[in-house]
Coordinates of C-alpha atoms and ligand atoms in Angstrom, one line a residue:
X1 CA 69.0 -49.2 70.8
X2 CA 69.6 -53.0 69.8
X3 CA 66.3 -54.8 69.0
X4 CA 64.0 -51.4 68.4
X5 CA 61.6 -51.7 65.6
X6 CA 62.0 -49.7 63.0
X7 CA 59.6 -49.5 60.2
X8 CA 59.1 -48.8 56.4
X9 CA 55.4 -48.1 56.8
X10 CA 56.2 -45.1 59.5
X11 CA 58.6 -42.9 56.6
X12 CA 60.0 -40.1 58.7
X13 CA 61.4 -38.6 55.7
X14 CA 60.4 -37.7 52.2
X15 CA 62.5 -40.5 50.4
X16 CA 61.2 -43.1 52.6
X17 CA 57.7 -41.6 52.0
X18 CA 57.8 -42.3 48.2
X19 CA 59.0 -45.8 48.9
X20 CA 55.9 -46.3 51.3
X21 CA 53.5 -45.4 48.7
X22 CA 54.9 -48.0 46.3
X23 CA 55.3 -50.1 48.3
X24 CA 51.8 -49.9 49.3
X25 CA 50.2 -49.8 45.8
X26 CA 52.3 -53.4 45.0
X27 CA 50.7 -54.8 48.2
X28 CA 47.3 -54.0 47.8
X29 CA 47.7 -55.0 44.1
X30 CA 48.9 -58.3 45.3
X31 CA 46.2 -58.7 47.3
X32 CA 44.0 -58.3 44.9
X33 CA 45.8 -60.8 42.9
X34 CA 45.5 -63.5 45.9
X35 CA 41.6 -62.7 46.9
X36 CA 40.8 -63.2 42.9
X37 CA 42.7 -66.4 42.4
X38 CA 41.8 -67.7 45.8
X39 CA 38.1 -67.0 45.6
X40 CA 38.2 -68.9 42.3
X41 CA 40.2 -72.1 43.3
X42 CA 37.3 -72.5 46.1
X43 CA 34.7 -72.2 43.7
X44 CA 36.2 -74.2 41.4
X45 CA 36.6 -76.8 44.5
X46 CA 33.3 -76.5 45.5
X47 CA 31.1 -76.3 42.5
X48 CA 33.4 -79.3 40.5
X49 CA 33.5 -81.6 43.0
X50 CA 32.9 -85.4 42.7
X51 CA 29.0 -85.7 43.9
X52 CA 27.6 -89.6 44.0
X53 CA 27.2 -91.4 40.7
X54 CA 29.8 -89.2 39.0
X55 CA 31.7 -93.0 39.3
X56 CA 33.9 -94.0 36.0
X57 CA 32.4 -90.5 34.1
X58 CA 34.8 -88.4 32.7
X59 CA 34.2 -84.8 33.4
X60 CA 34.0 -83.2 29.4
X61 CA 37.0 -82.1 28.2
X62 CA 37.1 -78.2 27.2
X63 CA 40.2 -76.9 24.7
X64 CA 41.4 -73.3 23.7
X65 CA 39.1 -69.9 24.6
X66 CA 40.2 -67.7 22.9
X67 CA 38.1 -65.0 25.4
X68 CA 40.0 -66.8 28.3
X69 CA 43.4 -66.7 26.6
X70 CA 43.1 -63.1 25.6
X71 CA 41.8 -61.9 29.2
X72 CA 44.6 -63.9 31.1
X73 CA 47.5 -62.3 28.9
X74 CA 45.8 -58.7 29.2
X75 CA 44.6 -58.4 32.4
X76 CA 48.4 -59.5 33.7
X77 CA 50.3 -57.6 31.1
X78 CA 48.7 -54.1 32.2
X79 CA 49.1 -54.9 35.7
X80 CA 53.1 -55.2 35.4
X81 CA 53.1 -51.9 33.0
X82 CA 51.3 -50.0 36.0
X83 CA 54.0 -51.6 38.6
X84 CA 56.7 -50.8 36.0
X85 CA 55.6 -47.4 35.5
X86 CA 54.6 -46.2 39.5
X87 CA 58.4 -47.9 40.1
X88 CA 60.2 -46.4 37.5
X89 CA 58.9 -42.9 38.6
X90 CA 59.9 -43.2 42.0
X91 CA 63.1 -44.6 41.4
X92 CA 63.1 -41.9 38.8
X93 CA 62.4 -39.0 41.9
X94 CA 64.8 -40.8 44.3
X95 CA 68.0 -40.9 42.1
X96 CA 67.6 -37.6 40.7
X97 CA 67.5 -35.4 43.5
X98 CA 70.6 -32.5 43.4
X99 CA 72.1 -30.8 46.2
X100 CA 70.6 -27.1 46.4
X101 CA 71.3 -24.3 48.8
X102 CA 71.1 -25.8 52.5
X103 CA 71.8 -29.3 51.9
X104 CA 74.8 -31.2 53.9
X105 CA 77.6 -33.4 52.8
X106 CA 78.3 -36.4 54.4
X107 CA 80.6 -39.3 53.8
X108 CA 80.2 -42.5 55.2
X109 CA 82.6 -45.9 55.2
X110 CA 81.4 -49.0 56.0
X111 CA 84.7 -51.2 58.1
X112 CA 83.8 -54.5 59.6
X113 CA 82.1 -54.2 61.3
X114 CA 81.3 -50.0 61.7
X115 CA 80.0 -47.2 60.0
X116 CA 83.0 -44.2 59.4
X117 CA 81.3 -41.3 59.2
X118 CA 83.1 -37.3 58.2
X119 CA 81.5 -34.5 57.4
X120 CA 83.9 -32.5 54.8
X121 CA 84.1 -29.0 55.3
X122 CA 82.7 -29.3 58.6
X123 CA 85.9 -30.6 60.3
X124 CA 84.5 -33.3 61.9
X125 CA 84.8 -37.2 62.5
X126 CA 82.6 -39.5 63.8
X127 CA 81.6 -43.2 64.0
X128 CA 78.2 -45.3 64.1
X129 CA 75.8 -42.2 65.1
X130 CA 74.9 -39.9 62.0
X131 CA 73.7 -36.6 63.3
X132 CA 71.7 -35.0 60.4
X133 CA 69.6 -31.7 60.7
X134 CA 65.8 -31.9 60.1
X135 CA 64.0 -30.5 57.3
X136 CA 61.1 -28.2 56.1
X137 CA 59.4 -26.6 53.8
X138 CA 60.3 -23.4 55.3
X139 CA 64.0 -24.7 55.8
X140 CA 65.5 -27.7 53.3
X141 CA 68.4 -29.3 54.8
X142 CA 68.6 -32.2 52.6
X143 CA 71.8 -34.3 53.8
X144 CA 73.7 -35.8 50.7
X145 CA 75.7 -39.1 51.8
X146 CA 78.8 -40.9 49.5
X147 CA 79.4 -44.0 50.3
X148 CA 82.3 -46.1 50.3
X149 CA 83.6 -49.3 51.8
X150 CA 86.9 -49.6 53.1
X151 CA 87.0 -53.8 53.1
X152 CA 84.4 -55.8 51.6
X153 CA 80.5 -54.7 50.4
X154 CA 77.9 -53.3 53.2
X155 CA 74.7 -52.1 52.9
X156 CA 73.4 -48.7 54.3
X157 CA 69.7 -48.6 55.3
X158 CA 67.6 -47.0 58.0
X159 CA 63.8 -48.4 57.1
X160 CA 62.4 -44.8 58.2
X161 CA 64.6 -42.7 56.5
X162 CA 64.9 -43.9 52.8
X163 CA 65.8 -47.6 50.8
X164 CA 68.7 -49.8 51.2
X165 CA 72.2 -48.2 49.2
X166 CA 74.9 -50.7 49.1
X167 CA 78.7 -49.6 49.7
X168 CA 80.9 -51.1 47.4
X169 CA 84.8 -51.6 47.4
X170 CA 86.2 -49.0 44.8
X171 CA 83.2 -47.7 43.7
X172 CA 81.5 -44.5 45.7
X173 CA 77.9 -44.5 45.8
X174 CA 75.4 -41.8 46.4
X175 CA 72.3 -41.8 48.6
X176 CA 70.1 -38.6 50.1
X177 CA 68.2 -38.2 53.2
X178 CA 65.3 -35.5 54.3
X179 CA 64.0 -36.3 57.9
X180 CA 60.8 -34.3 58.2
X181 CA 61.0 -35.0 62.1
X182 CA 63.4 -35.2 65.0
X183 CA 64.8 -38.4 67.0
X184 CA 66.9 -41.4 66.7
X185 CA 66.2 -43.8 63.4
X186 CA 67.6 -47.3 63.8
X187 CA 70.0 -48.7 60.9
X188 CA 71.7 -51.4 60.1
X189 CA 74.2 -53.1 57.5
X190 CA 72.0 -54.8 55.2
X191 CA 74.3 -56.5 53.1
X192 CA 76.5 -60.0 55.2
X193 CA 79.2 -59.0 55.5
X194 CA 81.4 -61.1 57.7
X195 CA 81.2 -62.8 61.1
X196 CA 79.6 -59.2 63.3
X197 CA 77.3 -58.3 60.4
X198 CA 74.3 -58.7 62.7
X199 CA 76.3 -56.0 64.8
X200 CA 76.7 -53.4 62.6
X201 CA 74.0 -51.0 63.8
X202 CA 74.0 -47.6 62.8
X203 CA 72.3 -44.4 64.8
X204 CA 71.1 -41.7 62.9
X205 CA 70.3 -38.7 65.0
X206 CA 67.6 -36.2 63.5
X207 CA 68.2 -32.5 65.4
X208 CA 66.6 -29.1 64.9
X209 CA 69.2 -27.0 62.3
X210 CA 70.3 -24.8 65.3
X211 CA 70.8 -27.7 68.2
X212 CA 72.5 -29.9 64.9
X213 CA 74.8 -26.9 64.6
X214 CA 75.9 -26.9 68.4
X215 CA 76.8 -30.6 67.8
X216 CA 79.3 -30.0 64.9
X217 CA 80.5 -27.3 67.3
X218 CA 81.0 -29.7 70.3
X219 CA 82.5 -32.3 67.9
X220 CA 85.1 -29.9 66.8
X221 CA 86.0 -29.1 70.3
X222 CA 89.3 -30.6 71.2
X223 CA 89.3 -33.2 74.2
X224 CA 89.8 -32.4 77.8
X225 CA 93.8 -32.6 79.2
X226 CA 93.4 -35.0 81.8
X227 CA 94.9 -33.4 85.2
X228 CA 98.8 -33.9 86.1
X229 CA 99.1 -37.3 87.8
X230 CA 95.3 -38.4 87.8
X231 CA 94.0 -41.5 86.8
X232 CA 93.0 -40.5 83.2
X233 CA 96.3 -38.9 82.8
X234 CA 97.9 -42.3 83.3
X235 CA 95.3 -43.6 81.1
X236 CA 96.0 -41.5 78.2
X237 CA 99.5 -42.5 78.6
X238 CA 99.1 -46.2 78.0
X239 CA 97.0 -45.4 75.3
X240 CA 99.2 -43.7 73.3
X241 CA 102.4 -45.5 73.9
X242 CA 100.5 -48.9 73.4
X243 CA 99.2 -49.8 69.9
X244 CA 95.9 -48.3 70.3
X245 CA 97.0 -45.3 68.2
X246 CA 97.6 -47.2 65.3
X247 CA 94.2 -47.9 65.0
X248 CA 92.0 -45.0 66.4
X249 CA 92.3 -41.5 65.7
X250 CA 92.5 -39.9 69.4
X251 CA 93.1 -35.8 69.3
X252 CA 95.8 -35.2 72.6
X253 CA 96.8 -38.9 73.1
X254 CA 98.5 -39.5 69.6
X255 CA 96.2 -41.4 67.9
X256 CA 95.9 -40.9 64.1
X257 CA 95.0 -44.7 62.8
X258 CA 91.5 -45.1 60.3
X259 CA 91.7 -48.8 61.0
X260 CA 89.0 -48.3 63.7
X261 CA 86.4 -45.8 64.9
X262 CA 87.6 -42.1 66.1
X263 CA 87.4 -42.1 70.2
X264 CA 87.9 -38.0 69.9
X265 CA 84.4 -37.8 71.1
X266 CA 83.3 -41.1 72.4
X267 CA 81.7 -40.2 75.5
X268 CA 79.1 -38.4 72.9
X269 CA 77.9 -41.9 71.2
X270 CA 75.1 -44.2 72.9
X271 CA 76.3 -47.3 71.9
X272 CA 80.0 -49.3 71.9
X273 CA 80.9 -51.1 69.0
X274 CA 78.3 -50.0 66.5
X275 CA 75.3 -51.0 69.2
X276 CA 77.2 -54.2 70.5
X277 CA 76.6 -52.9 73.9
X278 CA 74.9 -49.7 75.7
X279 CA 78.2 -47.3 75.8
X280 CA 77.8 -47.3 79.9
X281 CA 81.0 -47.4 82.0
X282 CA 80.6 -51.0 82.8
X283 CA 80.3 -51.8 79.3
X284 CA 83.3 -49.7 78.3
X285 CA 85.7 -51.5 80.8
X286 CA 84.4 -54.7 79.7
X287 CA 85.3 -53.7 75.9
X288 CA 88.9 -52.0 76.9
X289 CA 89.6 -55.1 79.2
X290 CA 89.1 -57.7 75.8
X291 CA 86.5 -56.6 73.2
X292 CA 86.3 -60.1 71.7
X293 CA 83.6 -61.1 74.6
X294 CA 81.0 -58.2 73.5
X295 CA 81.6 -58.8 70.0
X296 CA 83.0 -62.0 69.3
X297 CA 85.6 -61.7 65.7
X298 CA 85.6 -58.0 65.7
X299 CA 88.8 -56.5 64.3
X300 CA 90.2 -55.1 68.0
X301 CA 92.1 -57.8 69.6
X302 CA 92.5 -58.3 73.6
X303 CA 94.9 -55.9 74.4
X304 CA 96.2 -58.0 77.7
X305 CA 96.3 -54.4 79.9
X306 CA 96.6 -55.5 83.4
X307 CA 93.7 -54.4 85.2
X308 CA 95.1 -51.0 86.8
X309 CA 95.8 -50.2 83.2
X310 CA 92.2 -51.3 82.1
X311 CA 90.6 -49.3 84.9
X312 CA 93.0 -46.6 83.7
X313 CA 92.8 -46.4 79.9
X314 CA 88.7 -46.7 80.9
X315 CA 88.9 -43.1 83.1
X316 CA 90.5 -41.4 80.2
X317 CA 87.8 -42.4 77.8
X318 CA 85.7 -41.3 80.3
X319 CA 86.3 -37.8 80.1
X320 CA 86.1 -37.9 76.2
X321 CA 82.9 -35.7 76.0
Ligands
LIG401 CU1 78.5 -54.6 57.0 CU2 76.9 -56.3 56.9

């Protein structure tokens, strides 16, 4: 989870593939740049330098070549018109890639400080893990995402998967992904946007078409009814006569706020507050019993639940699968 290194130069899908190459190309060309000009200054250095005698002799004094003139503008102007032209056609590929038969729709909103994330038509809600189906040749699933921002401007990225797309107060942008493999691919907000910006990772899980569609299924699935009198049951009383449902959406407890993440289906997620912390059971009490110590500034204040309620509130999330 937090601290995983995840790399441009290892694309894992075709986006990201075409940004690679460039990327690439403008390296080694830079290189090229720097082993040129450095070789030179040393020879320069060496062959020029002061030798005994040379005392109170001005070196001669050279003006205007017209042969050096003309090969320092050329040489530089054609390398920027082939980094102009490899750039503009990959920016060209990237933004105009359409939706075709197989391809998902996602929407994402960045909050501070965590990623929304619905998939319309699907019926489903999620937060901070984006499961995506993989792609083929054999079988596209390209997965279309708008982005929004529901407070200030966030930046979407996951290195592997495809380059940086900012989300932008009243103004929806558009991005596309096409994982060629499965796993997890490590995001996170690249644009500062507040006090937890560091902590607004983002999981995106690649899955096989079939074991993606099992997901949505299971996502879908309304939560277990805690049992008469059990812990949880008391639990999911608290919750939903405290002001927890103002801000979370919670299917059986009452919960229909957007302020914060979805909990339908917490159990499911890795990570607590959008990779703040491992989502373990010690974790989770720790974040129900005052969030502010696992991520100090975030939007959910300490509720001030007695611990019987904490412990409580904590075994009804627990059964939220
Ligand atoms: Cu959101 Cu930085």
């Amino acid at each position: 989870m937090v601290g995983q290194i995840s790399s441009i130069f290892d694309p894992a899908s075709s986006g990201a593939a075409l940004i690679r190459d460039l990327s690439g190309l403008v390296l080694w060309i830079c290189l090229g740049i720097f082993v040129v000009t450095q070789v030179g200054l040393i020879w320069v250095i060496v062959r020029f330098r002061a030798r005994p005698g040379d005392e109170g002799h001005e070196p001669p004094q050279v003006y205007g070549s017209t042969q050096v003139e003309l090969a320092w503008t050329i040489v530089p102007l054609i390398i920027v018109l082939v980094l102009f032209l490899t750039t503009a056609r990959t920016i060209g590929e990237i933004e105009d890639r359409e939706p075709g038969p197989g391809s998902l729709e996602v929407l994402v909103v960045g909050h501070q400080w965590w990623w929304e994330i619905r998939y319309p038509g699907r019926g489903v809600v999620t937060a901070n893990e984006l499961h995506v189906p993989r792609s083929s040749a054999a079988a596209p699933h390209t997965t279309f995402i708008d982005l929004r921002s529901a407070d200030v401007i966030h930046s979407f990225w996951i290195p592997q998967l495809a380059g940086k797309t900012d989300l932008i107060p009243g103004h929806d942008n558009r991005m596309w992904l096409e994982p060629d493999r499965t796993g997890v691919f490590l995001g996170q907000c690249a644009e500062f946007c507040g006090t937890q910006h560091a902590r607004m990772g983002l999981r995106v899980v690649v899955e096989e078409p079939a074991e993606f569609e099992r997901w949505l299924t299971a996502q879908r699935a309304s939560p277990a009814v805690p049992a008469t009198a059990s812990a949880a049951a008391r639990g999911r009383d608290i919750f939903s006569t405290t002001s927890c449902v103002n801000c979370h959406t919670l299917e059986g407890a009452g919960g229909d706020g957007r302020f914060g993440p979805d909990l339908s289906h917490l159990m499911s997620r890795a990570t607590l507050g959008a990779g703040a912390a491992a989502n373990t059971p010690v974790n989770l009490r720790a974040w129900v019993r005052d969030p502010q110590t696992l991520k100090p500034g975030c939007n959910m204040p300490d509720m001030k639940l007695s611990e019987p309620e904490v412990d409580a509130v904590v075994a009804y999330l627990l059964t939220l699968g």
